[in-house]
Short mmCIF file of C-alpha atoms in Angstrom, two decimals:
data_model
loop_
_atom_site.label_atom_id
_atom_site.label_comp_id
_atom_site.label_asym_id
_atom_site.label_seq_id
_atom_site.Cartn_x
_atom_site.Cartn_y
_atom_site.Cartn_z
CA MET A 1 -64.26 39.16 -62.37
CA LEU A 2 -62.27 39.31 -59.14
CA GLN A 3 -63.45 35.93 -57.95
CA PRO A 4 -61.36 33.66 -60.27
CA ALA A 5 -58.16 35.57 -59.61
CA GLY A 6 -58.59 34.83 -55.94
CA LEU A 7 -59.13 31.18 -56.75
CA MET A 8 -55.99 31.08 -58.83
CA LEU A 9 -53.99 32.51 -56.01
CA ASP A 10 -55.49 29.92 -53.75
CA ASN A 11 -54.45 27.17 -56.15
CA ARG A 12 -50.92 28.44 -56.23
CA HIS A 13 -50.71 28.26 -52.43
CA ARG A 14 -52.22 24.81 -52.45
CA MET A 15 -49.79 23.74 -55.14
CA ASP A 16 -46.95 25.13 -52.99
CA ALA A 17 -48.09 23.12 -50.02
CA SER A 18 -48.33 19.92 -52.01
CA GLN A 19 -45.08 20.73 -53.79
CA MET A 20 -43.41 21.24 -50.44
CA GLN A 21 -44.87 18.01 -49.16
CA LYS A 22 -43.33 16.11 -52.08
CA VAL A 23 -39.98 17.86 -51.56
CA ASP A 24 -40.08 16.93 -47.87
CA GLN A 25 -40.87 13.36 -48.79
CA ILE A 26 -37.83 13.07 -51.04
CA LEU A 27 -35.51 14.77 -48.54
CA SER A 28 -36.84 12.76 -45.58
CA GLU A 29 -34.76 9.81 -46.79
CA PHE A 30 -31.72 11.61 -45.39
CA GLN A 31 -33.13 11.80 -41.87
CA LEU A 32 -31.59 9.46 -39.30
CA LYS A 33 -33.07 8.64 -35.92
CA GLU A 34 -31.08 8.24 -32.72
CA ASP A 35 -31.67 4.51 -33.04
CA ASP A 36 -30.04 4.48 -36.48
CA LEU A 37 -27.00 6.32 -35.14
CA ARG A 38 -26.59 3.80 -32.34
CA LYS A 39 -26.83 0.97 -34.86
CA VAL A 40 -24.07 2.51 -37.00
CA MET A 41 -21.98 3.11 -33.87
CA ARG A 42 -22.22 -0.52 -32.75
CA ARG A 43 -21.33 -1.79 -36.20
CA ILE A 44 -18.30 0.48 -36.43
CA GLN A 45 -17.14 -0.69 -32.99
CA LYS A 46 -17.43 -4.29 -34.13
CA GLU A 47 -15.28 -3.56 -37.20
CA MET A 48 -12.73 -1.72 -35.04
CA GLU A 49 -12.44 -4.78 -32.84
CA ARG A 50 -11.98 -6.97 -35.93
CA GLY A 51 -9.33 -4.59 -37.30
CA LEU A 52 -7.27 -4.81 -34.11
CA ARG A 53 -7.23 -8.61 -34.03
CA LEU A 54 -4.67 -10.64 -35.92
CA GLU A 55 -7.05 -13.30 -37.16
CA THR A 56 -9.71 -10.89 -38.47
CA HIS A 57 -7.56 -7.88 -39.45
CA GLU A 58 -7.32 -8.86 -43.11
CA GLU A 59 -11.07 -8.97 -43.72
CA ALA A 60 -12.08 -6.07 -41.44
CA SER A 61 -13.27 -2.95 -43.28
CA VAL A 62 -11.87 -0.68 -40.53
CA LYS A 63 -8.14 -1.46 -40.63
CA MET A 64 -7.02 0.04 -37.28
CA LEU A 65 -3.45 0.62 -38.44
CA PRO A 66 -0.75 0.97 -35.76
CA THR A 67 1.17 4.25 -36.22
CA TYR A 68 4.20 3.53 -34.00
CA VAL A 69 3.51 6.85 -32.27
CA ARG A 70 3.65 5.86 -28.60
CA SER A 71 5.00 8.74 -26.64
CA THR A 72 3.66 12.21 -26.79
CA PRO A 73 5.92 15.27 -26.80
CA ASP A 74 6.93 16.48 -23.34
CA GLY A 75 8.40 19.87 -24.11
CA SER A 76 12.07 18.86 -24.19
CA GLU A 77 12.10 18.75 -27.98
CA VAL A 78 13.93 21.56 -29.74
CA GLY A 79 15.26 22.41 -33.17
CA ASP A 80 14.32 23.23 -36.75
CA PHE A 81 12.27 20.71 -38.66
CA LEU A 82 10.87 20.58 -42.14
CA ALA A 83 7.31 19.31 -42.45
CA LEU A 84 5.53 18.13 -45.57
CA ASP A 85 1.81 17.62 -45.83
CA LEU A 86 0.22 15.63 -48.64
CA GLY A 87 -3.39 14.67 -48.18
CA GLY A 88 -5.52 16.38 -50.77
CA THR A 89 -5.18 18.50 -53.87
CA ASN A 90 -2.75 20.85 -52.14
CA PHE A 91 0.71 20.00 -50.91
CA ARG A 92 2.33 22.07 -48.15
CA VAL A 93 5.95 22.54 -47.19
CA MET A 94 6.75 24.25 -43.92
CA LEU A 95 9.62 25.09 -41.66
CA VAL A 96 8.80 24.48 -38.02
CA LYS A 97 10.88 25.91 -35.19
CA VAL A 98 10.40 24.05 -31.94
CA GLY A 99 11.80 25.53 -28.73
CA GLU A 100 11.60 28.35 -26.22
CA ASP A 101 10.82 31.93 -27.12
CA MET A 102 12.31 35.05 -25.52
CA GLU A 103 10.13 34.66 -22.41
CA GLY A 104 11.17 31.06 -21.95
CA GLN A 105 7.75 29.90 -23.18
CA TRP A 106 7.86 26.67 -25.13
CA LYS A 107 6.41 27.16 -28.59
CA VAL A 108 6.08 25.96 -32.13
CA GLN A 109 6.42 28.41 -35.01
CA THR A 110 5.68 27.72 -38.64
CA LYS A 111 6.32 29.31 -42.03
CA HIS A 112 4.54 27.48 -44.76
CA GLN A 113 3.92 27.51 -48.46
CA MET A 114 1.18 25.83 -50.44
CA TYR A 115 1.70 24.14 -53.80
CA SER A 116 -1.18 22.75 -55.81
CA ILE A 117 -0.75 19.30 -57.29
CA PRO A 118 -1.37 19.04 -61.02
CA GLU A 119 -3.88 16.42 -62.14
CA ASP A 120 -1.25 14.49 -64.12
CA ALA A 121 0.94 14.12 -61.02
CA MET A 122 -2.04 12.78 -59.04
CA THR A 123 -2.97 10.21 -61.65
CA GLY A 124 0.35 9.58 -63.42
CA THR A 125 3.19 7.48 -61.99
CA ALA A 126 4.51 7.47 -58.43
CA GLU A 127 7.82 8.76 -59.78
CA MET A 128 6.12 11.79 -61.33
CA LEU A 129 4.26 12.54 -58.11
CA PHE A 130 7.29 12.27 -55.83
CA ASP A 131 9.54 14.14 -58.29
CA TYR A 132 7.01 16.96 -58.18
CA ILE A 133 7.06 16.88 -54.36
CA ALA A 134 10.88 17.01 -54.35
CA GLU A 135 10.72 19.95 -56.76
CA CYS A 136 8.41 21.83 -54.35
CA ILE A 137 10.77 21.15 -51.42
CA SER A 138 13.69 22.41 -53.49
CA ASP A 139 11.78 25.58 -54.39
CA TYR A 140 10.89 26.16 -50.73
CA LEU A 141 14.48 25.69 -49.55
CA ASP A 142 15.69 28.13 -52.23
CA LYS A 143 13.21 30.77 -51.09
CA HIS A 144 14.36 30.42 -47.48
CA ASN A 145 18.08 30.06 -48.30
CA MET A 146 18.28 26.68 -46.59
CA LYS A 147 19.64 24.41 -49.31
CA HIS A 148 22.85 23.84 -47.32
CA LYS A 149 21.12 22.53 -44.19
CA LYS A 150 20.28 18.87 -43.67
CA LEU A 151 17.09 19.07 -41.64
CA PRO A 152 15.06 16.32 -39.99
CA LEU A 153 11.85 15.95 -41.99
CA GLY A 154 8.38 14.90 -40.90
CA PHE A 155 5.98 13.78 -43.60
CA THR A 156 2.21 13.97 -43.09
CA PHE A 157 0.80 11.51 -45.60
CA SER A 158 -2.97 11.12 -45.32
CA PHE A 159 -3.67 7.82 -47.02
CA PRO A 160 -4.01 4.28 -45.64
CA VAL A 161 -0.50 3.10 -44.73
CA ARG A 162 0.68 -0.06 -42.99
CA HIS A 163 3.55 1.09 -40.79
CA GLU A 164 6.51 -1.11 -40.03
CA ASP A 165 8.11 1.68 -38.03
CA ILE A 166 7.70 5.41 -37.52
CA ASP A 167 9.71 6.07 -40.71
CA LYS A 168 8.57 3.14 -42.80
CA GLY A 169 5.09 2.55 -44.17
CA ILE A 170 3.54 0.73 -47.10
CA LEU A 171 0.75 2.49 -49.02
CA LEU A 172 -2.26 0.13 -48.98
CA ASN A 173 -4.42 2.06 -51.43
CA TRP A 174 -4.93 5.57 -52.72
CA THR A 175 -8.10 7.48 -51.80
CA LYS A 176 -9.52 11.00 -52.43
CA GLY A 177 -8.95 11.04 -56.18
CA PHE A 178 -5.28 10.01 -56.21
CA LYS A 179 -4.32 7.20 -58.55
CA ALA A 180 -0.53 7.47 -59.12
CA SER A 181 0.63 4.05 -60.34
CA GLY A 182 3.50 2.16 -58.74
CA ALA A 183 2.95 3.55 -55.25
CA GLU A 184 0.50 1.04 -53.77
CA GLY A 185 2.37 -1.75 -51.99
CA ASN A 186 5.53 0.36 -51.71
CA ASN A 187 7.26 2.17 -48.85
CA VAL A 188 6.22 5.81 -49.14
CA VAL A 189 9.27 7.14 -47.28
CA GLY A 190 11.44 5.19 -49.72
CA LEU A 191 9.68 6.81 -52.69
CA LEU A 192 10.30 10.24 -51.17
CA ARG A 193 13.96 9.50 -50.37
CA ASP A 194 14.50 8.23 -53.94
CA ALA A 195 12.97 11.38 -55.44
CA ILE A 196 15.19 13.59 -53.22
CA LYS A 197 18.23 11.55 -54.35
CA ARG A 198 17.26 11.85 -58.04
CA ARG A 199 17.18 15.65 -57.71
CA GLY A 200 20.47 15.71 -55.82
CA ASP A 201 20.35 19.41 -54.94
CA PHE A 202 19.54 19.05 -51.23
CA GLU A 203 19.68 16.48 -48.42
CA MET A 204 16.95 15.56 -45.96
CA ASP A 205 16.72 13.19 -43.05
CA VAL A 206 13.21 11.71 -43.19
CA VAL A 207 12.57 10.72 -39.56
CA ALA A 208 8.82 10.21 -39.34
CA MET A 209 5.76 9.67 -41.47
CA VAL A 210 2.34 10.21 -39.97
CA ASN A 211 -1.28 10.39 -40.97
CA ASP A 212 -3.01 13.81 -40.76
CA THR A 213 -5.30 12.58 -37.98
CA VAL A 214 -2.25 11.69 -35.88
CA ALA A 215 -0.54 15.00 -36.66
CA THR A 216 -3.71 16.83 -35.63
CA MET A 217 -3.96 14.91 -32.36
CA ILE A 218 -0.32 15.61 -31.47
CA SER A 219 -0.44 19.30 -32.35
CA CYS A 220 -3.54 19.72 -30.14
CA TYR A 221 -1.91 17.67 -27.37
CA TYR A 222 0.35 20.66 -26.75
CA GLU A 223 -2.60 22.85 -25.89
CA ASP A 224 -4.36 20.18 -23.89
CA HIS A 225 -2.71 17.03 -22.54
CA ARG A 226 -6.06 15.25 -22.51
CA CYS A 227 -6.11 15.26 -26.31
CA GLU A 228 -6.00 11.57 -27.25
CA VAL A 229 -8.20 11.59 -30.36
CA GLY A 230 -7.55 13.19 -33.74
CA LEU A 231 -10.33 13.71 -36.29
CA ILE A 232 -10.34 15.04 -39.84
CA VAL A 233 -13.50 16.06 -41.69
CA GLY A 234 -12.33 17.63 -44.93
CA THR A 235 -11.68 16.20 -48.38
CA GLY A 236 -11.65 12.86 -46.57
CA CYS A 237 -12.84 11.70 -43.18
CA ASN A 238 -10.83 9.70 -40.66
CA ALA A 239 -9.90 9.43 -36.98
CA CYS A 240 -7.12 8.15 -34.73
CA TYR A 241 -6.91 7.63 -30.96
CA MET A 242 -4.67 6.21 -28.23
CA GLU A 243 -5.43 2.48 -27.85
CA GLU A 244 -4.16 0.18 -25.09
CA MET A 245 -1.10 -1.67 -26.44
CA CYS A 246 -2.48 -4.99 -25.16
CA ASN A 247 -5.30 -4.67 -27.73
CA VAL A 248 -3.02 -3.85 -30.67
CA GLU A 249 -2.30 -7.40 -31.80
CA LEU A 250 -0.38 -6.33 -34.91
CA VAL A 251 2.49 -4.96 -32.78
CA GLU A 252 4.60 -6.76 -30.16
CA GLY A 253 4.35 -5.59 -26.57
CA ASP A 254 1.58 -4.95 -24.06
CA GLU A 255 2.78 -1.91 -22.16
CA GLY A 256 1.29 1.57 -22.47
CA ARG A 257 -0.65 2.92 -25.44
CA MET A 258 -0.14 3.41 -29.13
CA CYS A 259 -1.91 5.72 -31.49
CA VAL A 260 -4.07 3.74 -33.92
CA ASN A 261 -5.15 5.19 -37.27
CA THR A 262 -8.65 3.72 -37.69
CA GLU A 263 -8.98 4.39 -41.45
CA TRP A 264 -12.70 4.36 -40.78
CA GLY A 265 -13.46 5.92 -44.19
CA ALA A 266 -13.57 2.35 -45.53
CA PHE A 267 -16.28 1.31 -43.07
CA GLY A 268 -19.17 -0.11 -45.10
CA ASP A 269 -16.93 -1.63 -47.78
CA THR A 270 -18.04 -5.10 -46.63
CA GLY A 271 -21.75 -4.28 -46.53
CA GLU A 272 -22.22 -2.67 -43.08
CA LEU A 273 -23.94 0.42 -44.48
CA GLU A 274 -26.21 -1.12 -47.11
CA ASP A 275 -29.44 -0.33 -45.25
CA PHE A 276 -28.41 3.34 -44.97
CA ARG A 277 -27.10 4.05 -48.47
CA LEU A 278 -29.45 5.93 -50.80
CA GLU A 279 -29.65 5.93 -54.60
CA TYR A 280 -27.51 9.12 -54.63
CA ASP A 281 -24.77 7.41 -52.60
CA ARG A 282 -24.72 4.56 -55.09
CA VAL A 283 -24.33 6.90 -58.08
CA VAL A 284 -21.55 8.89 -56.34
CA ASP A 285 -19.76 5.64 -55.59
CA GLU A 286 -20.17 4.12 -59.06
CA THR A 287 -18.83 7.25 -60.79
CA SER A 288 -15.88 7.72 -58.39
CA LEU A 289 -12.25 6.72 -59.02
CA ASN A 290 -12.52 3.93 -56.40
CA PRO A 291 -15.96 2.28 -56.69
CA GLY A 292 -16.92 0.06 -53.75
CA GLN A 293 -14.30 1.65 -51.48
CA GLN A 294 -14.42 4.31 -48.73
CA LEU A 295 -18.23 4.13 -48.53
CA TYR A 296 -18.52 5.75 -45.09
CA GLU A 297 -16.25 8.59 -46.18
CA LYS A 298 -18.38 9.09 -49.30
CA ILE A 299 -21.40 9.88 -47.11
CA ILE A 300 -19.53 12.41 -44.96
CA SER A 301 -16.58 14.11 -46.59
CA GLY A 302 -16.20 17.30 -48.56
CA LYS A 303 -14.99 15.53 -51.65
CA TYR A 304 -18.45 14.08 -52.26
CA MET A 305 -20.89 16.41 -50.51
CA GLY A 306 -21.50 18.76 -53.44
CA GLU A 307 -22.00 15.86 -55.83
CA LEU A 308 -24.62 14.31 -53.53
CA VAL A 309 -26.52 17.61 -53.48
CA ARG A 310 -26.32 17.86 -57.28
CA LEU A 311 -27.89 14.42 -57.67
CA VAL A 312 -30.67 15.35 -55.23
CA LEU A 313 -31.37 18.54 -57.21
CA LEU A 314 -31.60 16.56 -60.46
CA LYS A 315 -34.07 14.20 -58.81
CA LEU A 316 -36.22 17.17 -57.71
CA VAL A 317 -36.08 18.63 -61.23
CA ASN A 318 -37.16 15.28 -62.69
CA GLU A 319 -40.12 15.20 -60.30
CA ASN A 320 -41.02 18.69 -61.51
CA LEU A 321 -40.49 20.16 -58.04
CA LEU A 322 -37.61 22.50 -58.86
CA PHE A 323 -36.73 25.06 -61.58
CA ASN A 324 -40.06 24.37 -63.32
CA GLY A 325 -38.76 20.94 -64.21
CA GLU A 326 -35.94 22.37 -66.33
CA THR A 327 -32.27 21.73 -65.69
CA SER A 328 -29.10 23.19 -67.29
CA GLU A 329 -26.15 21.57 -69.04
CA LYS A 330 -23.96 22.70 -66.17
CA LEU A 331 -26.11 21.10 -63.50
CA LYS A 332 -26.10 17.88 -65.53
CA THR A 333 -22.28 17.85 -65.38
CA ARG A 334 -20.68 15.65 -62.74
CA GLY A 335 -18.75 17.68 -60.18
CA SER A 336 -20.26 21.03 -61.22
CA PHE A 337 -21.91 21.60 -57.83
CA GLU A 338 -18.87 22.16 -55.61
CA SER A 339 -18.88 21.26 -51.93
CA ARG A 340 -18.03 24.83 -50.97
CA PHE A 341 -21.38 25.84 -52.49
CA VAL A 342 -23.07 23.79 -49.78
CA SER A 343 -21.40 25.89 -47.06
CA GLN A 344 -22.11 29.14 -48.92
CA ILE A 345 -25.78 28.33 -49.50
CA GLU A 346 -26.34 27.27 -45.90
CA SER A 347 -24.63 30.45 -44.62
CA ASP A 348 -26.87 32.60 -46.82
CA SER A 349 -28.89 35.25 -45.04
CA GLY A 350 -32.65 35.65 -45.52
CA ASP A 351 -32.35 37.27 -48.95
CA ARG A 352 -30.78 34.13 -50.51
CA LYS A 353 -28.56 36.31 -52.69
CA GLN A 354 -25.56 33.92 -52.63
CA THR A 355 -27.80 30.98 -53.45
CA TYR A 356 -29.33 32.86 -56.37
CA ASN A 357 -25.90 33.79 -57.73
CA ILE A 358 -24.54 30.24 -57.45
CA LEU A 359 -27.57 28.80 -59.26
CA LYS A 360 -27.39 31.51 -61.93
CA MET A 361 -23.75 30.65 -62.48
CA LEU A 362 -24.87 27.05 -63.04
CA GLY A 363 -27.10 28.30 -65.86
CA LEU A 364 -30.38 28.14 -63.92
CA HIS A 365 -33.17 30.69 -63.40
CA PRO A 366 -34.26 30.14 -59.81
CA SER A 367 -37.36 31.56 -58.15
CA PRO A 368 -37.25 32.43 -54.44
CA THR A 369 -38.98 29.10 -53.73
CA ASP A 370 -36.32 27.28 -55.77
CA CYS A 371 -33.61 28.91 -53.65
CA ASP A 372 -35.35 27.73 -50.48
CA ILE A 373 -35.63 24.16 -51.79
CA VAL A 374 -31.95 24.09 -52.81
CA CYS A 375 -31.02 25.20 -49.30
CA MET A 376 -33.17 22.41 -47.84
CA ALA A 377 -31.39 19.88 -50.06
CA CYS A 378 -27.98 21.13 -48.86
CA GLU A 379 -29.10 20.93 -45.24
CA SER A 380 -30.36 17.37 -45.69
CA VAL A 381 -27.02 16.17 -47.07
CA SER A 382 -24.79 18.03 -44.59
CA THR A 383 -26.90 17.13 -41.54
CA ARG A 384 -26.76 13.44 -42.43
CA ALA A 385 -22.97 13.78 -42.86
CA ALA A 386 -22.66 15.27 -39.35
CA GLN A 387 -24.88 12.55 -37.89
CA MET A 388 -23.02 9.70 -39.60
CA CYS A 389 -19.69 11.14 -38.48
CA SER A 390 -20.95 11.44 -34.88
CA SER A 391 -21.66 7.69 -34.79
CA GLY A 392 -18.05 6.94 -35.65
CA LEU A 393 -16.52 9.29 -33.10
CA ALA A 394 -18.94 8.17 -30.38
CA GLY A 395 -17.93 4.59 -31.16
CA VAL A 396 -14.26 5.43 -30.64
CA ILE A 397 -14.82 7.41 -27.42
CA ASN A 398 -17.17 4.85 -25.85
CA ARG A 399 -14.62 2.16 -26.62
CA MET A 400 -11.84 4.13 -24.92
CA GLN A 401 -13.99 4.64 -21.83
CA GLU A 402 -14.83 0.93 -21.68
CA CYS A 403 -11.19 -0.17 -22.09
CA ARG A 404 -10.07 2.24 -19.39
CA ASN A 405 -12.91 1.25 -17.11
CA LEU A 406 -13.76 4.82 -16.11
CA GLU A 407 -17.02 6.03 -14.55
CA VAL A 408 -16.67 9.37 -16.31
CA MET A 409 -13.97 9.92 -18.90
CA GLN A 410 -12.66 13.39 -19.66
CA ILE A 411 -11.28 13.52 -23.17
CA THR A 412 -10.25 16.10 -25.73
CA VAL A 413 -10.63 15.65 -29.48
CA GLY A 414 -8.41 17.62 -31.86
CA VAL A 415 -10.18 18.35 -35.14
CA ASP A 416 -9.16 19.67 -38.54
CA GLY A 417 -10.61 19.77 -42.04
CA SER A 418 -12.53 22.15 -44.28
CA VAL A 419 -16.02 20.75 -43.66
CA TYR A 420 -15.60 20.97 -39.89
CA LYS A 421 -14.04 24.43 -40.03
CA LEU A 422 -15.98 26.15 -42.81
CA HIS A 423 -19.49 24.72 -42.88
CA PRO A 424 -21.82 26.98 -40.85
CA SER A 425 -23.65 24.34 -38.81
CA PHE A 426 -21.79 21.02 -39.21
CA LYS A 427 -19.71 21.52 -36.08
CA ASP A 428 -22.60 22.31 -33.72
CA LYS A 429 -24.83 19.49 -34.95
CA PHE A 430 -21.90 17.08 -34.83
CA HIS A 431 -20.87 18.03 -31.27
CA ALA A 432 -24.44 17.76 -29.99
CA MET A 433 -24.90 14.28 -31.46
CA VAL A 434 -21.55 12.95 -30.26
CA ARG A 435 -22.42 14.10 -26.73
CA MET A 436 -25.85 12.49 -26.95
CA LEU A 437 -24.24 9.17 -27.91
CA THR A 438 -21.54 9.27 -25.19
CA PRO A 439 -23.42 9.91 -21.93
CA GLY A 440 -20.50 8.88 -19.67
CA CYS A 441 -17.96 11.20 -21.22
CA ASP A 442 -17.00 14.81 -20.80
CA ILE A 443 -15.70 15.84 -24.23
CA THR A 444 -13.80 18.97 -25.24
CA PHE A 445 -13.29 19.73 -28.93
CA ILE A 446 -10.35 21.84 -30.05
CA GLN A 447 -9.72 23.04 -33.55
CA SER A 448 -6.23 22.40 -34.75
CA GLU A 449 -4.33 25.28 -36.32
CA GLU A 450 -1.73 24.18 -38.86
CA GLY A 451 -2.28 20.74 -37.38
CA SER A 452 -0.86 18.62 -40.15
CA GLY A 453 2.43 20.42 -40.43
CA ARG A 454 3.04 21.24 -36.79
CA GLY A 455 2.05 17.76 -35.72
CA ALA A 456 4.39 16.14 -38.23
CA ALA A 457 7.25 18.31 -37.04
CA LEU A 458 6.50 17.58 -33.39
CA ILE A 459 6.35 13.83 -34.00
CA SER A 460 9.64 14.13 -35.91
CA ALA A 461 11.06 16.02 -32.95
CA VAL A 462 10.02 13.21 -30.62
CA ALA A 463 11.29 10.51 -33.01
CA TYR A 464 14.52 12.42 -33.53
CA LYS A 465 15.01 12.80 -29.79
CA MET A 466 14.24 9.09 -29.23
CA ALA A 467 16.67 8.03 -31.97
CA TYR A 468 19.25 10.40 -30.52
CA LEU A 469 18.75 8.99 -27.02
CA ILE A 470 18.92 5.41 -28.30
CA GLY A 471 21.97 6.21 -30.44
CA HIS A 472 23.78 7.73 -27.46
CA HIS A 473 23.13 4.99 -24.93
#
């Protein structure tokens, strides 16, 4: 009698091994070799080069937009500045005090408030969106009794913008789920100034508009003067760096350096990633608000990570490798598997309690093996994101070293964004791979605190000081 039971047990273990083999096979598609990463890096460098040149800029997928940020703060900037930060589903208003403290130490202090942007403002008209922003500013000024002051304002606006000056930039296209009509092709600072005028209950002097990557770089520059690269890995993914002016063909002048916003999220939009995109990437893209755009970003950023995992889980269910081949209505719903779940599941301790609770909440009945497989799926997606992102940053850093003709380049990268900050292993994997791909560079990574707001205020302080100096000459 005992014999068959033993056999059954044996079968179950065998089935587990073959089940695991099939799971591994499906997930192995996400694995990239060092060779693949170098290939992506070289392609991104080629697009960067095309983006910088006048004759190829239009068709390049990586736009390399000049930011008009040339000089970095030197510590002589002082005053109160208002900073706005619009780049995802939350909008922040903050007061930034720049100057010396009691001990004569130069410092930057912030008081900020977060406002969440309603769906209809994100996808309605530009007027609705900017009226809402003006309403938030008004509310903030009321709370801090500052309605009477006309402050210089720095605006962190994290979308592709073609700058004509530090305080003038045309929105090229929305990304990250924004769709407000009537904004694309228009001067963003103008839209903000108009909304402030329409309200009429406060005055503001908008002196600078910057991208969040630039704001991050500048705010980290204070801690470390070697910081010449800014990187964001959050809802979106993008980088900026200091490029030699002689290579920035879209702006007059050859002296010194200018910060260039790569807008590398759009890399792949002209086919450079086709051999790396999987069926899941294609579905995520086709069901997004901007199909065919931001393909590199869609592999890396937090906005799409959870959705990629969800599609992988559905595939495993269909192959009868997960949840006994049964799914739930919730899991079948687009967007139901949030990106924060990926971080939570990968941070789970041995007992997989968090994983179990998340899956239960999605209407599933997971076994311990199911929980393990779900964790493997999360790891596959997030590791590929870190690897893909490392190719881009390595491309930027190797280019800087080549242009500067240095044996060994010491460089600091300022980083911000929820994926980088909150995911348990993204950062370490990412750092290791960037270093592997940049053998001639000594790289320091620093995490930006309040980067977007502080950076915007600091750039405004510099712009304000420059304008003041020019105006008084």
